[in-house]
Coordinates of C-alpha atoms and ligand atoms in Angstrom, one line a residue:
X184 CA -16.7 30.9 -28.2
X185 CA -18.5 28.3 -26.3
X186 CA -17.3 27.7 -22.2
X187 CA -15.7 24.0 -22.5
X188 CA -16.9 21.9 -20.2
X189 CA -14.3 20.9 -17.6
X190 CA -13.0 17.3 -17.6
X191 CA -12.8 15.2 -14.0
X192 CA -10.7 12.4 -13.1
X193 CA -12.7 9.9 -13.2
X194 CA -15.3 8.2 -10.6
X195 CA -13.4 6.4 -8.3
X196 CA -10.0 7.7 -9.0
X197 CA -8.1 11.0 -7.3
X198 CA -5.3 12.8 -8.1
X199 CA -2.0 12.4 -5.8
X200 CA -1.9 16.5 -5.2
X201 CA 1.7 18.2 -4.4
X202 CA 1.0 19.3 -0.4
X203 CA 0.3 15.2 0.3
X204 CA 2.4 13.5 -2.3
X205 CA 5.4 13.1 0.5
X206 CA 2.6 10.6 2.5
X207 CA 3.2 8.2 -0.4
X208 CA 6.7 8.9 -0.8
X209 CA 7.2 8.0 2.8
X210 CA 5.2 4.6 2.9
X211 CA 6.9 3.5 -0.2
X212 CA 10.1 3.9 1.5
X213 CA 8.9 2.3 4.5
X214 CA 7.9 -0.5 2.6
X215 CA 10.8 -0.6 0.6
X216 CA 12.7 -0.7 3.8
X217 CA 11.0 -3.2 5.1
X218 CA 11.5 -5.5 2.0
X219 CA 15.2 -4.8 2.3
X220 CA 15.3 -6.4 5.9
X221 CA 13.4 -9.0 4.9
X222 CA 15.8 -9.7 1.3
X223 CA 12.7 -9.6 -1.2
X224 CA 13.4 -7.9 -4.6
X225 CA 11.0 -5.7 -6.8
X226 CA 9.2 -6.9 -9.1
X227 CA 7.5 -4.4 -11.8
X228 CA 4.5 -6.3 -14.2
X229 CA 2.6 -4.5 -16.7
X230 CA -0.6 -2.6 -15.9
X231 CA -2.6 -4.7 -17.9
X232 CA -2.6 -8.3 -18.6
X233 CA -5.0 -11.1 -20.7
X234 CA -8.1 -11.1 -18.6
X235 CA -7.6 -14.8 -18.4
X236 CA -5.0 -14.7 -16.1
X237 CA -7.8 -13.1 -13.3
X238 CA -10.7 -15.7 -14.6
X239 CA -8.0 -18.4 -14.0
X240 CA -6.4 -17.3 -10.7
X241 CA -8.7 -15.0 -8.9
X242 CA -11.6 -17.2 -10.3
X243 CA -14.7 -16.0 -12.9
X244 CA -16.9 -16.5 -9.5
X245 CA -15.4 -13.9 -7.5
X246 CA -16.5 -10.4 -7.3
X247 CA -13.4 -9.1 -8.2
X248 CA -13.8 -10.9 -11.6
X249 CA -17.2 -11.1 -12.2
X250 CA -18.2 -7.8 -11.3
X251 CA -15.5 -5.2 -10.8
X252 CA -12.8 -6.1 -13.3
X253 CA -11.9 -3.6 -16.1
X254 CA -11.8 -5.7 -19.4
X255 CA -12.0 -4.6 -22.7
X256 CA -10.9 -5.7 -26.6
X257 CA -7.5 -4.0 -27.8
X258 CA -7.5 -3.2 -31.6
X259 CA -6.7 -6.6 -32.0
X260 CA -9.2 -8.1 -30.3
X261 CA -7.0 -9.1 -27.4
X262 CA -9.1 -9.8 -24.3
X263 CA -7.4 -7.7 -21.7
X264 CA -8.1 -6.7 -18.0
X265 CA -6.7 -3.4 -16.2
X266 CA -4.5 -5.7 -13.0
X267 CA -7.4 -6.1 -9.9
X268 CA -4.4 -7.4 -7.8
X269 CA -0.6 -8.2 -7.9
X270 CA -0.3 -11.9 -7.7
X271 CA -1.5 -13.2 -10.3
X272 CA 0.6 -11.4 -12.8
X273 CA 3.9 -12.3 -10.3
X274 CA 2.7 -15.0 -11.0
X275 CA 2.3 -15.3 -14.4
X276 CA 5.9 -13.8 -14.8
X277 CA 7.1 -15.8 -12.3
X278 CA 6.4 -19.0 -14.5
X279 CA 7.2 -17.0 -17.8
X280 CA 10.3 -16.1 -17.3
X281 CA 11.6 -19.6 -15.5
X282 CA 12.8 -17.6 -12.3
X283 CA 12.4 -21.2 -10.2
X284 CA 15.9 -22.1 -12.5
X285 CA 18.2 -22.8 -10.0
X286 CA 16.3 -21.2 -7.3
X287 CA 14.2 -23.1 -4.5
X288 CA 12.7 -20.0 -3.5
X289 CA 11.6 -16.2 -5.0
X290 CA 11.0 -13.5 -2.5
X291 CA 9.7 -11.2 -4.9
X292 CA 7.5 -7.6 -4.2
X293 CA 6.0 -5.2 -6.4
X294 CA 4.1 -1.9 -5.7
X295 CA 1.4 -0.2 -8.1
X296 CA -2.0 1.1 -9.5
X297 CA -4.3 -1.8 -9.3
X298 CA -8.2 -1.4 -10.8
X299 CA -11.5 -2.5 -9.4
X300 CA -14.7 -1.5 -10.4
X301 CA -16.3 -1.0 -6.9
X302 CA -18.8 1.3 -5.9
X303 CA -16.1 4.0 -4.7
X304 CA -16.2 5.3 -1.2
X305 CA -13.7 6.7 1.6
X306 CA -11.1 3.6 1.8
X307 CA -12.2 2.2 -1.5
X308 CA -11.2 3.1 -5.1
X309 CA -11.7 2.0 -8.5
X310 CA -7.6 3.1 -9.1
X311 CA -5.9 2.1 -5.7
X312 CA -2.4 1.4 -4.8
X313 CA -1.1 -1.7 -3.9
X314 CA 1.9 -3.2 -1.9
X315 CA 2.7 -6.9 -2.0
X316 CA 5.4 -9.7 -1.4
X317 CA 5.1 -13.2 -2.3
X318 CA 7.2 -15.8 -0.7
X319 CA 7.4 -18.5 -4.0
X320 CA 8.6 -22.0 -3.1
X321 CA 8.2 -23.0 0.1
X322 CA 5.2 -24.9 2.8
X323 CA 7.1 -24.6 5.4
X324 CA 4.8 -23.0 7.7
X325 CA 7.5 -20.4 9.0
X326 CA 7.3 -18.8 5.6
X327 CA 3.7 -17.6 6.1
X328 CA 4.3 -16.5 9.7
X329 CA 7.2 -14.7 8.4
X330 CA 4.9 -12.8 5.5
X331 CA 2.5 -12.1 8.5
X332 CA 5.5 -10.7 10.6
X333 CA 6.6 -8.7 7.8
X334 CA 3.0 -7.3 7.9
X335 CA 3.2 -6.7 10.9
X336 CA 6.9 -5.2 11.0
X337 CA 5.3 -2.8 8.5
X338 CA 2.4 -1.3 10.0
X339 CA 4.3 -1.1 13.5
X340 CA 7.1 1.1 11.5
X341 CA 4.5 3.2 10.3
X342 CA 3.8 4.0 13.5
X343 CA 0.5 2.4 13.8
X344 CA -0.9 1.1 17.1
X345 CA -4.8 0.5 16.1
X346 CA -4.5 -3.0 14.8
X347 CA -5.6 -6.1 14.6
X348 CA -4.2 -9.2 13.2
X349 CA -6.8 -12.0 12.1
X350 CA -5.8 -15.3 10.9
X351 CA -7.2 -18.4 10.1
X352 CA -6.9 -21.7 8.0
X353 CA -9.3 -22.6 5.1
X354 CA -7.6 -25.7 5.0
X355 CA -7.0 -27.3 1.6
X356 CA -9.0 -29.0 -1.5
X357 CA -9.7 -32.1 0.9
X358 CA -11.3 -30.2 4.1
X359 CA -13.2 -28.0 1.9
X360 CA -15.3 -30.6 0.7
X361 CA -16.7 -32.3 3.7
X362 CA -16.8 -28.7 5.5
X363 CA -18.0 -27.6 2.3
X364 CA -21.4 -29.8 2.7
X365 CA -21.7 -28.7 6.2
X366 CA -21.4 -25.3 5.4
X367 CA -24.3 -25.8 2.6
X368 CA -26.7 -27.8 4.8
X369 CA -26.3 -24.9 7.4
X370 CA -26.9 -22.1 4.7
X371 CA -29.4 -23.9 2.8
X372 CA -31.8 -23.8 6.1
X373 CA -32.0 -19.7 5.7
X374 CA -33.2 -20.1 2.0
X375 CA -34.7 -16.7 1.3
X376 CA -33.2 -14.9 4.2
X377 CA -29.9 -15.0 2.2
X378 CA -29.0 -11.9 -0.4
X379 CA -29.0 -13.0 -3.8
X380 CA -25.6 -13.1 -4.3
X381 CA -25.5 -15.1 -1.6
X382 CA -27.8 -17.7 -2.4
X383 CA -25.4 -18.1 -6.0
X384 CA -22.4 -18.6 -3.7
X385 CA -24.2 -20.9 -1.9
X386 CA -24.1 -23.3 -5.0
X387 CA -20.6 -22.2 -6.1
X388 CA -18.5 -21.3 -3.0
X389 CA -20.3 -21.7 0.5
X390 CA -17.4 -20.4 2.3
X391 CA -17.9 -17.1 0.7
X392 CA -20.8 -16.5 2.5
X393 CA -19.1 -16.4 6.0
X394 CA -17.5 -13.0 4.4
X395 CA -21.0 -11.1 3.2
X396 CA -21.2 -7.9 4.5
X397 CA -25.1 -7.5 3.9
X398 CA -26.2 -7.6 7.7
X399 CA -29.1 -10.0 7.3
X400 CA -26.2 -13.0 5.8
X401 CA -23.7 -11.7 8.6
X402 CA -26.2 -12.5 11.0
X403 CA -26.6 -15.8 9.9
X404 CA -23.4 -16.5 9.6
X405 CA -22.5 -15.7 13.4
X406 CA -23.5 -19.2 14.4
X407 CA -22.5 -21.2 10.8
X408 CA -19.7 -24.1 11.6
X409 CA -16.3 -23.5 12.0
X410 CA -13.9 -24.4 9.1
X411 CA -11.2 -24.8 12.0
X412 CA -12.9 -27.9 13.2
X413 CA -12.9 -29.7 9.9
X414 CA -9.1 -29.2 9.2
X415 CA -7.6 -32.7 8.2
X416 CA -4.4 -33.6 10.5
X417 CA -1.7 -31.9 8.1
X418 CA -3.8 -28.7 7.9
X419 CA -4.1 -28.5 11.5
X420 CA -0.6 -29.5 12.1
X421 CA 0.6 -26.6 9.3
X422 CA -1.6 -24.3 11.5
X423 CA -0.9 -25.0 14.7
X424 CA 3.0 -24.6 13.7
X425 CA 1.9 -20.9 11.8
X426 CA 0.4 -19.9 15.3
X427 CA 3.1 -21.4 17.6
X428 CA 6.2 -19.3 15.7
X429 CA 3.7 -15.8 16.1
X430 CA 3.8 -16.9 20.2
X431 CA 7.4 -17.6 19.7
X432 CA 8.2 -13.7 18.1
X433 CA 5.8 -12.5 20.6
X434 CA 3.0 -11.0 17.6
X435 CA -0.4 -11.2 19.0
X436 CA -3.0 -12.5 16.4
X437 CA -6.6 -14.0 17.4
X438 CA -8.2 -16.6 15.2
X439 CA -11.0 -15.6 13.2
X440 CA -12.7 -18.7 11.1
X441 CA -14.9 -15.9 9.2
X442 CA -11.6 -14.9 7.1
X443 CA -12.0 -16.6 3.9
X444 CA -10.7 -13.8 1.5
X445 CA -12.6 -13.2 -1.3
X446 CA -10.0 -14.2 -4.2
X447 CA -9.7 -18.2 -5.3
X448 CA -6.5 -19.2 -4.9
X449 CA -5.9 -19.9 -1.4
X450 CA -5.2 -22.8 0.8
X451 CA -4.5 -22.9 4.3
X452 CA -3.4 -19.4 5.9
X453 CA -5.3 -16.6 5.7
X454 CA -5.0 -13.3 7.4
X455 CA -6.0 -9.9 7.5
X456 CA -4.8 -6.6 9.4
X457 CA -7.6 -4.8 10.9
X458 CA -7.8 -1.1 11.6
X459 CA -9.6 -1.0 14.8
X460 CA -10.8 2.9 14.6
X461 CA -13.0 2.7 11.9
X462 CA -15.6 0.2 11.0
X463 CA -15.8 0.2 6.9
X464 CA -12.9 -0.3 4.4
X465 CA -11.0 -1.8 7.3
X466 CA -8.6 -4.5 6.0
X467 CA -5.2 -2.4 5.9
X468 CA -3.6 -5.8 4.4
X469 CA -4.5 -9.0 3.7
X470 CA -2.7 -12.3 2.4
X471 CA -2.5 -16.1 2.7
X472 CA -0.8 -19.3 1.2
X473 CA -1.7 -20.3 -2.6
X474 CA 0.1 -23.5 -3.1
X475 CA -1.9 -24.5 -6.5
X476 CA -1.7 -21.4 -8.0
X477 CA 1.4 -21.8 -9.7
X478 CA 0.6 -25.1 -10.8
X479 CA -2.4 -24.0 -12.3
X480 CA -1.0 -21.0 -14.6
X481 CA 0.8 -24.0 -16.0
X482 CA 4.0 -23.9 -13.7
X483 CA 5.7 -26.6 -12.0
X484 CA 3.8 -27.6 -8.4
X485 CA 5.0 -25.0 -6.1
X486 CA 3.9 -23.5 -3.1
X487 CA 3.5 -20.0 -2.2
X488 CA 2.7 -17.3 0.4
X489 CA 1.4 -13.7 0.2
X490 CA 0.0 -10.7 1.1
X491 CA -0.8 -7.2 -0.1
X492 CA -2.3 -4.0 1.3
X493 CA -3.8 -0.5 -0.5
X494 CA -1.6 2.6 0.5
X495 CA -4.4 4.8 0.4
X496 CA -5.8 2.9 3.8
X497 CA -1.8 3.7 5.6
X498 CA -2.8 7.3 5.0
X499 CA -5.8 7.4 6.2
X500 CA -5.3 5.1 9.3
X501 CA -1.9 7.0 10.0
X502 CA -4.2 10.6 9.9
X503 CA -6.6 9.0 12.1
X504 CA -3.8 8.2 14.7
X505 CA -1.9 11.6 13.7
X506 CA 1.2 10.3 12.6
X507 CA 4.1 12.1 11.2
X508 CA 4.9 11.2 7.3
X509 CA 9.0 11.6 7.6
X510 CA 10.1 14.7 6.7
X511 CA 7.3 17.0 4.9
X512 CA 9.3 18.4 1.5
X513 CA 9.8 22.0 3.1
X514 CA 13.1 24.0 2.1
X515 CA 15.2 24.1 4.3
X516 CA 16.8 27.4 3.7
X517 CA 15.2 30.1 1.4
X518 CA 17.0 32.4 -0.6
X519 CA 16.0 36.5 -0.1
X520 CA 17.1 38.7 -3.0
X521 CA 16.6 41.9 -4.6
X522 CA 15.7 41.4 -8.1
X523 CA 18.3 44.1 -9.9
X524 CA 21.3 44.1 -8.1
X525 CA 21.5 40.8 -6.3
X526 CA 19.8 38.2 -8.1
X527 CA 23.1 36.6 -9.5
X528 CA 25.1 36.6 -6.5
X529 CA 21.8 34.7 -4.9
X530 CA 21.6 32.5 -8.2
X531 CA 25.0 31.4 -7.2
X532 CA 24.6 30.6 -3.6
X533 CA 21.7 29.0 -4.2
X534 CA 23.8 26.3 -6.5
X535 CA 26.2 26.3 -4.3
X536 CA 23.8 25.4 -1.7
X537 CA 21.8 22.9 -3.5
X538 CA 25.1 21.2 -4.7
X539 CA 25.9 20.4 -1.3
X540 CA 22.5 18.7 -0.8
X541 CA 20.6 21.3 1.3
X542 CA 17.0 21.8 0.2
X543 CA 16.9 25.4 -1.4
X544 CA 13.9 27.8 -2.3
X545 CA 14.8 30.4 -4.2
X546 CA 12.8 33.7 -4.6
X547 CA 11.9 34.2 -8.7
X548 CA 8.9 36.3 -8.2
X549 CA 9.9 40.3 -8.1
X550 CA 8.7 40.5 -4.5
X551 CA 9.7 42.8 -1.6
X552 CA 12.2 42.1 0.5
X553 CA 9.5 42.1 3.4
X554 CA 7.2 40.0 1.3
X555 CA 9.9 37.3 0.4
X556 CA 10.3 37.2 4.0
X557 CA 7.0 36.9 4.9
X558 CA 7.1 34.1 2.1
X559 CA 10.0 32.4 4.0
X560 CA 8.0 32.1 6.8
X561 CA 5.3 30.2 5.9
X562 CA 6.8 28.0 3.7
X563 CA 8.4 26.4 7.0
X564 CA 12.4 27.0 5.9
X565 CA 14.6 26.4 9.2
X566 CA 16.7 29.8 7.6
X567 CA 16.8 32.7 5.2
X568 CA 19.5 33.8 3.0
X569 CA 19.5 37.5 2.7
X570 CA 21.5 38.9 -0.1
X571 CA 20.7 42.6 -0.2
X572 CA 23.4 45.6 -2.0
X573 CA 25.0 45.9 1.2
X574 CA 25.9 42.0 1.1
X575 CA 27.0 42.2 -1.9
X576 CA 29.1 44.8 -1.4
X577 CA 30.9 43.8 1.1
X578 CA 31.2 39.7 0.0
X579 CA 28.7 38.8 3.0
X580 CA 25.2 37.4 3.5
X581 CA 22.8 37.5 6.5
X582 CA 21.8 34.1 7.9
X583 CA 18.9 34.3 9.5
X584 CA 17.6 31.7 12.1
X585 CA 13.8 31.7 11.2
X586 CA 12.9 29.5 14.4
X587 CA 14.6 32.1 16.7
X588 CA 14.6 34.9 15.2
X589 CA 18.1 35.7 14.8
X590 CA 20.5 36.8 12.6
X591 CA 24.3 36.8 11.7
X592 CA 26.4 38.0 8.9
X593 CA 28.8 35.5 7.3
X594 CA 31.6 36.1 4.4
X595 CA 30.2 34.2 1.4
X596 CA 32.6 31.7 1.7
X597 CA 31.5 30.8 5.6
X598 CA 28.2 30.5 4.4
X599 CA 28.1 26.9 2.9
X600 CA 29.7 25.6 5.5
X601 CA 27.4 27.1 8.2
X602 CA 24.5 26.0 6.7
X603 CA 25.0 22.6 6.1
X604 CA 26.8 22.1 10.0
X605 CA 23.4 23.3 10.9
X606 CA 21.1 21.1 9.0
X607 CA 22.9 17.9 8.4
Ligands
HAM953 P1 -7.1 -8.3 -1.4 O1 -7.6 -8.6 0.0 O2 -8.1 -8.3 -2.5 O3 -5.9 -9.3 -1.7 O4 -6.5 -6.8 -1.4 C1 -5.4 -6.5 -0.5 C2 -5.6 -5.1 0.1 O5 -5.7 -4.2 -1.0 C3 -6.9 -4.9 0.9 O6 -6.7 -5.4 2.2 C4 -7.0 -3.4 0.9 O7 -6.1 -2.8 1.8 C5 -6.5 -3.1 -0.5 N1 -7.6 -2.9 -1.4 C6 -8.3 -3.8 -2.1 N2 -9.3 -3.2 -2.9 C7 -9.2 -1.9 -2.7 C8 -9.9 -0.8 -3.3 N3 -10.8 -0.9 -4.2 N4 -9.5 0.5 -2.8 C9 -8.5 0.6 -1.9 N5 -7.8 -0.4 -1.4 C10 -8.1 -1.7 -1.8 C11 -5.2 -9.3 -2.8 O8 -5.2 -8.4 -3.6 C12 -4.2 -10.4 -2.8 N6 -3.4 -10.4 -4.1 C13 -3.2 -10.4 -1.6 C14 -2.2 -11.5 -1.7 C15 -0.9 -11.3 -2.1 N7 -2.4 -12.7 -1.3 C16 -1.3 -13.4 -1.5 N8 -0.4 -12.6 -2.0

């Protein structure tokens, strides 16, 4: 018979293996955590969602869209997009399901697979996963410190030291289109210097090019006017107010006018959180205020807040600054039997054991004592249960302390209670 030809995940995904699985256990708990202190609830939306939504929110113009969305016909011929990024669908759900009723605000936040067809690389993935909140129903300008804070409560939980926090204001509809012109006269000047997507963004969105990353535009746009000085009075006022509640919870920011973001819907705020030790894939979160959004799925006017970050960059900045990832799943205590005349009385313990919530390996494989042992060792278990025909005999087991080497014989009814004073 022919050798079948192995199947890969594929390009631009990765499996979640077993030994590093407890790394995204721990930041969803974190996160979770976090969302607790800050009273938002979960929100779950489908994976995939009418493509529209994205062309509508995120804009056709964006890369996201134009170039690195997954869409494709159902049987149907539904138009339908794998989710680039939460929001939108909150969004969408948001309005759907008439959760304003009654409510002035939503605090709502979601965590998932999202899908972007990017040229994959170490910090960038075509499946990534995604952490969000969105504050819903508020311009008060306290609500988007407070989603910056949160950012900020989050990464410093995780332990994370090597940050940044960026913000700016793109102001709203009004700034945008005298700074807009300015922005385009600058630009213009450069003509051929630009990159080509560039010179498209130049007719459709000039503030995008402030965030190329091709060097040549990045050069350029060191010197290109500052959106900051063409903020009308309420934009700078709504600012000014973001900035002064950071000074007053003591969370140090600088201003960047470069951040634009690269999605549509956003007015005023924006911010990103910069890993400082590496220089690509950089932007551990990023988020900003979206107060036409709603309106423009077809809700009622209503302003909003946001942000979201990819789990995948946690990890790796948390590796980089060798950070522990809560408790790594090893047993706790690990079960040593011999196979024919001891394996029930060690089935039972081991119950007994695991119904009083201690973490228990038990040995299945017909090893030798001295092997199990060995076995015991490396699998990091604080103690080992040894029921041998001399235990059983006589009702006991041998506890043995792996860390220091020593060992005890207990009556199997001590033996519970031993265990857990030790470990809980
Ligand atoms: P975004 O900047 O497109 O914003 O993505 C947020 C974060 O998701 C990035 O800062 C990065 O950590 C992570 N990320 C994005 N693309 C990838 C990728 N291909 N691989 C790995 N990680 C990635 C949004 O998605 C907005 N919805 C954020 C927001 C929420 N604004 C308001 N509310």
């Amino acid at each position: 018979m022919d050798k079948q030809k192995q199947i890969k995940a594929p390009r631009g995904t990765y499996d979640i293996l077993p030994d590093s699985s407890y790394k995204w256990s721990w930041i969803n708990k974190k996160f979770a955590e976090t969302a607790a202190a800050f009273r938002y609830l979960e929100m779950v939306t489908p994976v995939f969602e009418s493509s529209q939504l994205f062309e509508r929110s995120v804009g056709g113009q964006t890369d996201i869209v134009e170039k690195e969305m997954y869409k494709f016909k159902d049987r149907k011929g539904r138009l339908l997009a794998l989710r680039p990024e939460g929001t939108a669908p909150v969004v969408r759900s948001y309005i759907e399901n008439n959760l304003q009723a009654g409510n002035s605000t939503a605090k709502l936040y979601y965590n998932g697979p999202m899908f972007r067809y990017d040229r994959p690389q170490k910090g960038r993935y075509r499946q990534f996963y995604q952490y969000g909140i969105e504050y819903i129903g508020t311009a008060d300008p306290y609500a988007d410190t407070e989603v910056i804070l949160f950012s900020d409560m989050l990464i410093s939980r995780l332990g994370l030291t090597n940050y940044r926090l960026e913000i700016n204001s793109i102001g709203c509809s009004k700034c945008s289109e005298s700074y807009n012109q300015v922005l385009s006269n600058y630009f213009a000047k450069y003509g051929d210097e630009l990159c080509g997507d560039c010179r498209k963004r130049l007719i459709n969105n000039p503030k995008r090019l402030l965030d190329c990353k091709v060097s040549s535009c990045k050069a350029i746009a060191e010197d290109a006017p500052s959106i900051v000085d063409y903020l009308d009075e309420e934009c700078s006022e709504h600012f000014s107010q973001v900035k002064s509640y950071l000074d007053l919870l003591e969370v140090d920011y600088i201003v960047n006018p470069k951040i634009v973001r690269g999605l549509d819907y956003y007015n005023r705020t924006a911010f990103e959180l910069i890993d400082i030790l590496t220089e690509t894939q950089n932007a551990l979160l990023g988020g900003g205020r979206y107060d036409t959004l709603i309106a423009s799925l077809g809700g009622k006017k209503t302003p909003a807040v946001g942000m979201a970050g990819g789990i995948e960059r946690l990890i790796a900045a948390m590796e980089r600054e060798n950070l522990e990832f809560g408790m790594e799943p090893k047993p706790e205590v690990y079960v040593i039997n011999n196979d024919c005349s001891t394996k029930k009385e060690a089935i039972k313990l081991t119950a007994e054991l695991r119904k009083n919530g201690l973490w228990v390996e038990f040995e299945i494989d017909k090893n030798s004592f001295n092997k199990q042992f060995k076995t015991a060792l490396k699998s990091g278990a604080a103690f080992a249960v040894i029921i041998g025909p001399e235990e059983v005999a006589t009702g006991t087991v041998t506890i043995k302390n792996l860390t220091i080497e020593e060992q005890k014989r207990y009556k199997n009814s001590e033996a519970t209670g031993y265990l857990k004073e030790k470990l809980r």
